[in-house]
Short mmCIF file of C-alpha atoms in Angstrom, two decimals:
data_model
loop_
_atom_site.label_atom_id
_atom_site.label_comp_id
_atom_site.label_asym_id
_atom_site.label_seq_id
_atom_site.Cartn_x
_atom_site.Cartn_y
_atom_site.Cartn_z
CA MET A 1 -1.73 43.95 -7.14
CA ILE A 2 1.40 45.53 -5.66
CA THR A 3 3.85 46.79 -8.29
CA VAL A 4 7.38 48.02 -7.72
CA ILE A 5 8.05 51.22 -9.64
CA LEU A 6 11.80 51.69 -9.91
CA ASP A 7 12.17 53.59 -13.18
CA ASP A 8 11.30 57.03 -11.82
CA MET A 9 13.55 56.74 -8.81
CA LEU A 10 16.38 55.23 -10.85
CA HIS A 11 16.12 58.15 -13.27
CA ALA A 12 16.01 60.67 -10.45
CA ARG A 13 19.03 59.14 -8.74
CA ARG A 14 20.91 58.64 -12.06
CA LYS A 15 21.35 54.93 -11.46
CA THR A 16 20.99 51.90 -13.65
CA LEU A 17 19.21 48.70 -12.63
CA THR A 18 22.56 46.91 -12.59
CA GLU A 19 24.06 49.48 -10.20
CA LEU A 20 21.03 49.22 -7.97
CA ALA A 21 21.28 45.41 -7.91
CA GLU A 22 24.94 45.65 -6.87
CA GLU A 23 24.20 48.15 -4.12
CA VAL A 24 21.21 46.22 -2.79
CA GLY A 25 23.05 42.90 -2.92
CA ILE A 26 20.63 40.94 -5.02
CA THR A 27 21.06 39.59 -8.55
CA LEU A 28 19.93 41.62 -11.55
CA ALA A 29 17.58 38.74 -12.39
CA ASN A 30 15.84 38.98 -9.02
CA LEU A 31 15.61 42.77 -9.30
CA SER A 32 14.03 42.33 -12.73
CA ILE A 33 11.55 39.85 -11.23
CA LEU A 34 10.61 42.54 -8.71
CA LYS A 35 10.34 45.19 -11.38
CA THR A 36 8.17 43.14 -13.66
CA GLY A 37 5.71 42.17 -10.90
CA LYS A 38 6.52 38.46 -10.91
CA ALA A 39 7.67 38.31 -7.31
CA ARG A 40 5.34 36.82 -4.74
CA ALA A 41 6.81 38.74 -1.82
CA ILE A 42 9.61 41.08 -0.90
CA ARG A 43 11.64 40.84 2.29
CA PHE A 44 11.79 43.89 4.50
CA SER A 45 15.56 43.64 4.30
CA THR A 46 15.41 43.93 0.50
CA LEU A 47 12.96 46.82 0.65
CA ASP A 48 15.17 48.51 3.25
CA ALA A 49 18.27 48.12 1.04
CA ILE A 50 16.43 49.49 -2.05
CA CYS A 51 15.13 52.51 -0.17
CA ALA A 52 18.61 53.13 1.27
CA ALA A 53 20.20 52.88 -2.19
CA LEU A 54 17.60 55.17 -3.79
CA ASP A 55 17.21 57.45 -0.75
CA CYS A 56 13.44 57.16 -0.85
CA GLN A 57 10.40 55.92 1.09
CA PRO A 58 8.72 52.60 0.42
CA GLY A 59 5.66 54.46 -0.83
CA ASP A 60 7.81 56.04 -3.51
CA ILE A 61 8.45 52.70 -5.18
CA LEU A 62 5.41 50.62 -4.20
CA ARG A 63 2.04 51.07 -5.77
CA TYR A 64 -1.25 49.17 -5.25
CA GLU A 65 -3.44 48.44 -8.27
CA PRO A 66 -6.79 46.63 -7.89
CA GLY A 67 -6.97 43.43 -9.98
CA ALA A 68 -4.68 40.37 -10.32
CA ARG A 69 -2.72 39.43 -7.17
CA SER A 70 1.04 39.95 -6.97
CA GLY A 71 3.14 37.10 -8.27
CA GLU A 72 0.20 35.24 -9.86
CA SER A 73 1.97 35.13 -13.19
CA ALA A 74 4.99 33.59 -11.40
CA ALA A 75 2.71 31.10 -9.71
CA ALA A 76 1.33 30.06 -13.10
CA ASP A 77 4.86 29.29 -14.41
CA MET B 1 22.31 23.80 -6.50
CA SER B 2 24.94 21.39 -5.21
CA ARG B 3 25.53 20.88 -1.54
CA SER B 4 27.04 18.14 0.53
CA TYR B 5 24.63 15.55 1.92
CA PRO B 6 25.10 12.74 4.42
CA ALA B 7 26.59 9.41 3.29
CA SER B 8 23.26 7.84 4.22
CA LEU B 9 21.73 9.23 1.03
CA PRO B 10 23.92 7.47 -1.53
CA ILE B 11 23.79 4.33 0.67
CA ALA B 12 19.98 4.55 0.62
CA TYR B 13 19.96 4.99 -3.11
CA VAL B 14 22.11 1.84 -3.62
CA VAL B 15 20.08 -0.16 -1.10
CA LEU B 16 16.84 0.84 -2.81
CA ARG B 17 18.16 -0.25 -6.19
CA LEU B 18 19.20 -3.60 -4.71
CA LEU B 19 15.84 -4.02 -3.06
CA ILE B 20 14.07 -3.38 -6.33
CA VAL B 21 16.06 -6.20 -7.94
CA ALA B 22 15.48 -8.50 -4.94
CA ASN B 23 11.74 -7.73 -5.01
CA ILE B 24 11.51 -8.57 -8.73
CA ALA B 25 13.34 -11.83 -8.04
CA LEU B 26 10.90 -12.61 -5.23
CA ALA B 27 7.95 -11.94 -7.50
CA VAL B 28 9.42 -14.25 -10.13
CA ALA B 29 10.01 -16.95 -7.48
CA ILE B 30 6.39 -16.70 -6.29
CA ALA B 31 5.11 -16.79 -9.87
CA ALA B 32 7.22 -19.96 -10.43
CA LEU B 33 5.65 -21.41 -7.29
CA LEU B 34 2.20 -20.73 -8.70
CA LEU B 35 3.20 -22.59 -11.86
CA VAL B 36 4.33 -25.55 -9.71
CA LEU B 37 1.28 -25.60 -7.49
CA PRO B 38 -1.00 -27.03 -10.15
CA HIS B 39 1.19 -30.15 -10.02
CA GLU B 40 -0.65 -31.25 -6.95
CA ALA B 41 0.95 -34.70 -6.69
CA TRP B 42 4.32 -33.10 -6.00
CA ILE B 43 2.85 -30.71 -3.40
CA LEU B 44 0.89 -33.47 -1.70
CA GLN B 45 4.03 -35.58 -1.45
CA SER B 46 6.17 -32.75 -0.07
CA LEU B 47 3.53 -31.82 2.52
CA ASP B 48 2.74 -35.42 3.32
CA LEU B 49 -0.91 -34.95 2.40
CA GLU B 50 -3.46 -37.46 1.19
CA PRO B 51 -5.69 -36.35 -1.69
CA GLY B 52 -9.01 -35.11 -0.43
CA PRO B 53 -10.94 -32.03 0.73
CA LYS B 54 -8.31 -31.12 3.30
CA ALA B 55 -5.51 -31.20 0.79
CA ASP B 56 -7.61 -29.23 -1.69
CA ARG B 57 -8.23 -26.55 0.95
CA ILE B 58 -4.54 -26.33 1.84
CA ILE B 59 -3.43 -26.05 -1.79
CA ALA B 60 -6.14 -23.46 -2.54
CA GLY B 61 -4.97 -21.49 0.51
CA MET B 62 -1.36 -21.65 -0.66
CA ARG B 63 -2.34 -20.49 -4.12
CA ALA B 64 -4.23 -17.55 -2.62
CA ILE B 65 -1.21 -16.67 -0.47
CA ALA B 66 1.05 -16.84 -3.52
CA VAL B 67 -1.25 -14.48 -5.45
CA ILE B 68 -1.33 -12.12 -2.46
CA GLY B 69 2.48 -12.35 -2.42
CA ILE B 70 2.72 -11.22 -6.03
CA VAL B 71 0.35 -8.34 -5.33
CA GLY B 72 2.54 -7.49 -2.36
CA CYS B 73 5.62 -7.47 -4.58
CA ALA B 74 3.85 -5.07 -6.95
CA LEU B 75 3.12 -2.77 -4.04
CA ASN B 76 6.75 -3.09 -2.85
CA HIS B 77 7.88 -2.13 -6.32
CA LEU B 78 5.68 0.98 -6.29
CA ILE B 79 7.05 2.01 -2.90
CA LEU B 80 10.70 1.40 -3.80
CA LYS B 81 10.45 3.25 -7.13
CA ARG B 82 8.75 6.21 -5.49
CA LEU B 83 11.49 6.29 -2.83
CA VAL B 84 14.20 6.27 -5.51
CA ARG B 85 12.57 9.26 -7.21
CA ILE B 86 12.36 11.11 -3.90
CA VAL B 87 16.03 10.42 -3.14
CA GLU B 88 16.89 11.75 -6.62
CA THR B 89 15.14 15.04 -5.86
CA VAL B 90 17.10 15.30 -2.64
CA ARG B 91 20.32 14.86 -4.58
CA GLN B 92 19.13 17.64 -6.91
CA GLY B 93 18.72 19.88 -3.89
CA ASP B 94 14.97 20.41 -4.04
CA PRO B 95 12.90 17.69 -2.36
CA PHE B 96 10.01 19.86 -1.25
CA LEU B 97 7.99 19.50 -4.43
CA PRO B 98 4.29 18.78 -4.85
CA VAL B 99 5.18 15.64 -6.79
CA ASN B 100 7.05 14.25 -3.75
CA ALA B 101 3.99 14.92 -1.57
CA ARG B 102 1.97 12.88 -4.06
CA ARG B 103 4.63 10.12 -4.09
CA ILE B 104 4.64 9.85 -0.30
CA HIS B 105 0.83 9.78 -0.32
CA GLN B 106 0.97 6.89 -2.80
CA ILE B 107 3.54 5.14 -0.59
CA ALA B 108 1.18 5.55 2.39
CA TRP B 109 -1.71 3.90 0.50
CA ALA B 110 0.63 1.10 -0.63
CA LEU B 111 1.77 0.52 2.95
CA LEU B 112 -1.88 0.43 4.08
CA SER B 113 -2.64 -2.07 1.32
CA LEU B 114 0.32 -4.22 2.44
CA GLN B 115 -1.00 -4.26 6.01
CA LEU B 116 -4.46 -5.30 4.73
CA LEU B 117 -2.87 -8.04 2.57
CA GLY B 118 -1.01 -9.21 5.65
CA ILE B 119 -4.33 -9.62 7.46
CA GLY B 120 -5.59 -11.57 4.48
CA VAL B 121 -2.59 -13.91 4.66
CA ALA B 122 -3.09 -14.38 8.43
CA VAL B 123 -6.73 -15.29 7.88
CA ILE B 124 -5.84 -17.83 5.16
CA VAL B 125 -3.08 -19.35 7.27
CA ARG B 126 -5.50 -19.69 10.17
CA LEU B 127 -8.00 -21.46 7.92
CA ILE B 128 -5.53 -24.02 6.48
CA ASN B 129 -3.36 -24.50 9.53
CA SER B 130 -3.72 -27.69 11.58
CA LYS B 131 -1.72 -29.65 14.10
CA GLU B 132 -1.28 -32.46 11.61
CA HIS B 133 -0.08 -30.10 8.86
CA PRO B 134 1.17 -26.89 10.44
CA ILE B 135 1.60 -24.03 7.94
CA ASP B 136 4.30 -21.59 9.02
CA ILE B 137 3.88 -18.45 6.93
CA ASP B 138 4.62 -15.00 8.36
CA SER B 139 1.83 -12.60 7.52
CA SER B 140 4.11 -9.60 8.22
CA ALA B 141 1.24 -7.70 9.82
CA SER B 142 2.51 -5.69 12.79
CA ILE B 143 1.91 -2.65 14.95
CA ALA B 144 5.06 -1.10 13.49
CA GLY B 145 3.55 -1.51 10.04
CA TRP B 146 0.40 0.41 11.04
CA ILE B 147 2.54 3.12 12.62
CA ALA B 148 4.49 3.32 9.35
CA VAL B 149 1.20 3.85 7.53
CA LEU B 150 0.21 6.71 9.79
CA PHE B 151 3.73 8.16 9.57
CA ALA B 152 3.62 8.08 5.77
CA PHE B 153 0.23 9.88 5.59
CA ILE B 154 1.47 12.52 7.99
CA LEU B 155 4.73 12.90 6.11
CA ALA B 156 2.80 13.37 2.85
CA ARG B 157 0.94 16.25 4.49
CA VAL B 158 4.25 17.72 5.74
CA PHE B 159 5.69 17.59 2.24
CA ALA B 160 2.58 19.20 0.79
CA GLU B 161 2.92 22.12 3.24
CA GLY B 162 6.66 22.21 2.71
CA SER B 163 6.37 22.43 -1.04
CA ALA B 164 3.81 25.25 -0.71
CA MET B 165 6.23 27.10 1.59
CA ARG B 166 9.06 26.37 -0.81
CA ASP B 167 6.99 27.78 -3.66
CA ASP B 168 6.30 30.94 -1.72
CA LEU B 169 9.98 31.28 -0.86
CA ARG B 170 11.00 30.85 -4.49
CA GLY B 171 8.99 33.95 -5.38
CA THR B 172 10.32 35.99 -2.48
CA ILE B 173 13.02 38.57 -3.24
#
């Protein structure tokens, strides 16, 4: 499962989730979906915007964990 | 999500509603005919038939066609109601749903059944038709009908794939 870890980078960059959502250009709801692992996929454009906003690499905010597949909980909704 | 859609959609919605009413009226008319058919003296007189095996065969054939007609109306009702539901999902802005794929699949089977019923009517008409007493009933079986069956099965598959793609897109940020 791919998880999006934003908390550490947000803390390091002194930003809130709301501010990040505004900079990236997606809704807070969608950013929360990403953060809670309910997204099925992320566009490169979104990943690009997040990395630009947080001044980081994709590997800094993406982590792979063996087990359930990404977005499966969303698929079960 | 609201968006503008072509005028054909509300027109289709109204036409479908009218067709549902017309189809029900047709079914009622055919059922009334079935009630009349047992009064064979009236039928014999109107068809200029003499009582006998030939007349019995013709009346039995007409009864069978009437029953097939009612079954056909039931299938028409299924198709029209499914189409109305599909149009409603288009109006709501989200037609690519698994339920629509199932509806179109059901429509495809109903269209196939109508084609087969048409063959049945054609066979019965052929059996009871004669030069002395020609029976002019359109079986409605046609190449276009078979193409429509294939089209509906293919469209059901398209909607199934489309709804899966839509589902994936919904979870994409």
